[in-house]
Amino acid sequence: MLEARNLSAGYPGREVLAGVSLAVRPGRVLALLGPNGCGKSTLLRTLAGLLPPRGGEVLLDGRPLGDYAPRQAAQKIACLPQSRAAPNITARRLVLHGRFPYLSYPRRYGREDYEAVDRALEAADARDCADRPLPELSGGQRQKVYLALALAQETETILMDEPTAYLDIRHQLEVLALVRRLAGEGRAAALAIHDLCLALTAADDVAVLGEGRLLALGGPEEIYQSKILERVMGVRLGRAGGPEGPRYFCELRSEG
């Protein structure tokens, strides 16, 4: 389990979040929601060990994350960042980078590494991009390739920053179905996402960030009933029942 305890996160000279306590639990999907600039990406980067905490602590399986060597941490936590470069290499070569935590020096890939890459490309619906250079791919295709890169690490915990960006609605739903499948396998998943309706449908737990802190933490229905998202995001949320459970929708909140 990956856990934040009274965590403060930010950058030199600038604190973005303070006093955040939450957990990314095995078998569950945590959605991070909030307006632009509220600290979702900063929190994910701190949970992944890419930024040092400014206060409080991050625990991985009950131990401070800083106690783990970088290679050990990378075998347990994969992070899909929001900003991604497009080096002039093939998609398959990029996804192979996800196997780095398991390689000794000099890096020599084995059969198990290539098999893991093939599984990741298939799971991310990116197999048809495998032998194409990244600069030739569309934004959506690159997104799927970087998702495959995170999957190739085969970690217990996966953190995703806007994993549905650049994707059409069908592929957005496929990505969220994949995240649900990972949770069904016992993995822990957290994602920062702008689409409130998709998040409330797909997540087990929802954390609402704003005003430099964690404003609310609970299940989707609890968060919906609290109306905290309406206040923070400036929209009106609605809900409709269905055979597979509630479906949420949002619209602009009328003034006055």
Coordinates of C-alpha atoms in Angstrom, one line a residue:
M1 CA 0.0 0.0 0.0
L2 CA 1.2 3.5 -0.8
E3 CA 0.2 6.1 1.8
A4 CA 0.6 9.8 2.4
R5 CA 0.6 11.0 6.0
N6 CA 0.1 14.7 6.7
L7 CA 2.0 15.3 3.4
S8 CA 3.1 18.7 2.2
A9 CA 4.1 18.8 -1.5
G10 CA 5.5 21.4 -3.8
Y11 CA 8.7 22.9 -5.2
P12 CA 11.6 24.9 -3.9
G13 CA 10.1 28.1 -2.5
R14 CA 6.5 27.1 -3.3
E15 CA 4.2 24.8 -1.4
V16 CA 1.3 23.5 -3.4
L17 CA -0.4 21.1 -1.0
A18 CA -0.3 20.7 2.8
G19 CA -1.7 18.2 5.3
V20 CA -2.7 15.6 2.8
S21 CA -3.4 12.1 4.2
L22 CA -4.7 9.3 1.9
A23 CA -3.9 5.9 0.7
V24 CA -3.6 4.1 -2.7
R25 CA -4.9 0.6 -1.7
P26 CA -4.5 -2.8 -3.4
G27 CA -7.5 -3.7 -5.4
R28 CA -8.9 -0.2 -5.5
V29 CA -8.9 2.8 -7.8
L30 CA -8.3 6.3 -6.4
A31 CA -9.3 9.3 -8.5
L32 CA -7.8 12.7 -7.8
L33 CA -10.1 15.5 -8.8
G34 CA -9.9 19.2 -8.6
P35 CA -9.4 22.3 -10.8
N36 CA -6.3 23.1 -12.9
G37 CA -3.4 24.0 -10.7
C38 CA -4.8 22.4 -7.5
G39 CA -1.8 20.0 -7.1
K40 CA -3.0 16.7 -8.6
S41 CA 0.2 16.2 -10.6
T42 CA 2.4 17.4 -7.8
L43 CA 0.8 14.9 -5.4
L44 CA 1.3 12.0 -7.9
R45 CA 4.9 13.0 -8.4
T46 CA 5.5 13.1 -4.7
L47 CA 3.8 9.8 -4.1
A48 CA 6.0 8.3 -6.9
G49 CA 9.2 9.6 -5.3
L50 CA 9.9 12.0 -8.1
L51 CA 9.6 15.0 -5.8
P52 CA 10.8 15.0 -2.2
P53 CA 8.1 15.7 0.4
R54 CA 8.2 19.2 1.9
G55 CA 6.6 17.8 5.1
G56 CA 5.0 14.7 6.4
E57 CA 5.8 11.4 4.8
V58 CA 5.1 8.9 2.0
L59 CA 5.0 5.2 3.1
L60 CA 5.3 2.2 0.9
D61 CA 4.2 -1.0 2.5
G62 CA 4.6 0.7 5.9
R63 CA 8.2 1.9 5.2
P64 CA 9.2 5.5 4.3
L65 CA 9.5 5.7 0.5
G66 CA 13.0 7.3 0.9
D67 CA 14.3 4.0 2.5
Y68 CA 13.9 2.3 -0.8
A69 CA 16.7 2.4 -3.4
P70 CA 15.4 4.0 -6.7
R71 CA 15.5 0.6 -8.4
Q72 CA 13.5 -1.0 -5.6
A73 CA 10.9 1.7 -5.7
A74 CA 10.6 1.5 -9.5
Q75 CA 9.8 -2.3 -9.1
K76 CA 6.9 -1.4 -6.9
I77 CA 5.5 2.0 -8.3
A78 CA 5.0 2.9 -12.0
C79 CA 4.1 6.5 -12.8
L80 CA 2.6 7.8 -16.1
P81 CA 3.4 11.5 -16.2
Q82 CA 1.3 14.2 -17.7
S83 CA 4.1 15.7 -19.9
R84 CA 5.9 13.2 -22.1
A85 CA 8.7 13.6 -24.7
A86 CA 8.6 12.0 -28.1
P87 CA 12.2 10.7 -28.6
N88 CA 13.1 9.5 -32.1
I89 CA 12.8 5.8 -31.2
T90 CA 10.2 3.2 -31.9
A91 CA 7.3 2.7 -29.6
R92 CA 8.6 -0.8 -28.7
R93 CA 12.0 0.5 -27.8
L94 CA 10.4 3.1 -25.5
V95 CA 8.2 0.5 -23.8
L96 CA 11.3 -1.6 -23.1
H97 CA 12.5 1.2 -20.9
G98 CA 9.8 0.0 -18.4
R99 CA 12.0 -3.0 -17.8
F100 CA 15.0 -1.0 -16.7
P101 CA 14.3 -1.6 -12.9
Y102 CA 14.8 -5.3 -13.5
L103 CA 18.0 -5.2 -15.5
S104 CA 21.5 -5.4 -14.1
Y105 CA 24.5 -3.6 -15.8
P106 CA 25.1 -3.9 -18.6
R107 CA 21.5 -3.8 -19.6
R108 CA 20.6 -6.9 -21.6
Y109 CA 17.0 -7.7 -22.2
G110 CA 15.8 -11.3 -21.8
R111 CA 12.9 -13.2 -23.1
E112 CA 10.8 -12.3 -20.1
D113 CA 11.4 -8.6 -20.8
Y114 CA 10.2 -8.8 -24.5
E115 CA 7.2 -10.9 -23.3
A116 CA 6.3 -8.2 -20.7
V117 CA 6.5 -5.5 -23.4
D118 CA 4.2 -7.5 -25.8
R119 CA 1.7 -7.9 -23.0
A120 CA 1.8 -4.2 -22.1
L121 CA 1.4 -3.1 -25.8
E122 CA -1.5 -5.5 -26.1
A123 CA -3.2 -4.3 -22.9
A124 CA -2.8 -0.6 -23.9
D125 CA -4.1 -1.3 -27.5
A126 CA -0.8 -0.1 -28.9
R127 CA 0.5 -3.2 -30.6
D128 CA 0.0 -1.6 -34.1
C129 CA 2.3 1.2 -33.1
A130 CA 5.1 -1.0 -31.8
D131 CA 7.5 -0.6 -34.7
R132 CA 6.7 3.0 -35.6
P133 CA 8.9 6.0 -34.5
L134 CA 7.2 8.0 -31.7
P135 CA 7.3 11.4 -33.6
E136 CA 5.1 9.8 -36.3
L137 CA 2.4 8.9 -33.9
S138 CA -0.7 11.0 -33.1
G139 CA -1.2 12.3 -29.6
G140 CA -3.6 9.6 -28.8
Q141 CA -1.3 6.9 -30.1
R142 CA 1.6 8.3 -28.0
Q143 CA -0.7 8.3 -25.0
K144 CA -1.3 4.6 -25.4
V145 CA 2.4 3.8 -25.9
Y146 CA 3.3 5.7 -22.7
L147 CA 0.5 3.8 -20.9
A148 CA 2.2 0.6 -22.2
L149 CA 5.5 1.8 -20.8
A150 CA 4.0 2.1 -17.3
L151 CA 2.4 -1.3 -17.6
A152 CA 5.6 -2.9 -18.7
Q153 CA 7.1 -2.2 -15.2
E154 CA 4.6 -4.8 -13.9
T155 CA 4.4 -3.0 -10.5
E156 CA 2.0 -3.4 -7.6
T157 CA 1.0 0.3 -7.8
I158 CA 0.4 2.4 -10.8
L159 CA 0.0 6.2 -10.8
M160 CA -1.5 7.9 -13.8
D161 CA -1.6 11.6 -14.6
E162 CA -4.4 12.3 -17.1
P163 CA -4.2 8.8 -18.7
T164 CA -7.2 9.6 -21.0
A165 CA -5.8 12.8 -22.4
Y166 CA -5.8 13.0 -26.3
L167 CA -8.0 9.9 -26.5
D168 CA -11.4 9.6 -28.1
I169 CA -14.3 8.5 -25.9
R170 CA -14.1 4.9 -26.9
H171 CA -10.4 4.7 -25.9
Q172 CA -11.0 6.7 -22.7
L173 CA -13.5 4.0 -21.7
E174 CA -11.1 1.3 -22.6
V175 CA -8.3 2.9 -20.5
L176 CA -10.6 3.1 -17.5
A177 CA -11.7 -0.5 -18.0
L178 CA -8.0 -1.5 -18.0
V179 CA -7.5 0.4 -14.8
R180 CA -10.5 -1.5 -13.3
R181 CA -9.0 -4.7 -14.5
L182 CA -5.6 -3.9 -12.8
A183 CA -7.5 -3.3 -9.6
G184 CA -9.3 -6.6 -10.0
E185 CA -5.9 -8.3 -10.2
G186 CA -5.1 -6.8 -6.8
R187 CA -3.0 -3.8 -7.9
A188 CA -3.4 -0.3 -6.5
A189 CA -4.2 2.5 -8.9
A190 CA -4.4 6.2 -8.6
L191 CA -5.2 8.6 -11.4
A192 CA -5.6 12.4 -11.8
I193 CA -8.4 13.0 -14.3
H194 CA -10.4 16.0 -15.4
D195 CA -13.6 14.1 -16.4
L196 CA -15.7 14.1 -13.3
C197 CA -18.3 11.8 -14.7
L198 CA -15.8 9.1 -15.8
A199 CA -14.0 9.4 -12.5
L200 CA -17.1 8.9 -10.4
T201 CA -18.1 5.9 -12.4
A202 CA -14.7 4.2 -12.5
A203 CA -13.2 4.9 -9.0
D204 CA -13.6 3.2 -5.7
D205 CA -12.3 6.2 -3.8
V206 CA -12.3 9.9 -4.7
A207 CA -10.0 12.6 -3.3
V208 CA -11.0 16.2 -4.0
L209 CA -8.1 18.7 -4.0
G210 CA -8.4 22.5 -3.8
E211 CA -7.3 25.6 -1.9
G212 CA -3.9 23.9 -1.3
R213 CA -5.3 21.0 0.6
L214 CA -7.3 17.8 0.6
L215 CA -11.0 19.0 0.7
A216 CA -12.8 15.6 0.8
L217 CA -12.0 11.9 0.6
G218 CA -14.6 9.2 0.2
G219 CA -16.5 6.9 -2.1
P220 CA -18.1 8.3 -5.4
E221 CA -21.6 8.4 -4.0
E222 CA -20.4 10.1 -0.8
I223 CA -18.5 12.7 -2.8
Y224 CA -21.5 13.2 -5.1
Q225 CA -23.9 13.7 -2.2
S226 CA -21.6 16.1 -0.4
K227 CA -21.8 18.5 -3.4
I228 CA -18.1 19.4 -2.8
L229 CA -17.3 19.0 -6.5
E230 CA -20.1 21.4 -7.5
R231 CA -18.6 24.0 -5.2
V232 CA -15.0 23.5 -6.2
M233 CA -15.5 23.0 -10.0
G234 CA -18.4 25.4 -10.5
V235 CA -20.7 22.9 -12.2
R236 CA -23.9 21.1 -11.4
L237 CA -23.6 17.3 -11.1
G238 CA -26.5 15.0 -11.8
R239 CA -27.0 11.3 -11.7
A240 CA -29.1 8.7 -13.5
G241 CA -29.6 5.1 -12.5
G242 CA -28.9 2.1 -14.8
P243 CA -28.6 -1.6 -14.8
E244 CA -24.8 -1.4 -14.1
G245 CA -25.1 1.3 -11.4
P246 CA -25.3 5.1 -11.4
R247 CA -24.1 7.2 -14.3
Y248 CA -23.1 10.8 -13.6
F249 CA -23.4 13.9 -15.8
C250 CA -22.5 17.5 -15.3
E251 CA -23.5 20.9 -16.8
L252 CA -22.7 24.5 -16.2
R253 CA -24.2 25.8 -13.0
S254 CA -26.6 28.7 -13.7
E255 CA -25.9 31.9 -11.9
G256 CA -28.5 33.5 -9.7

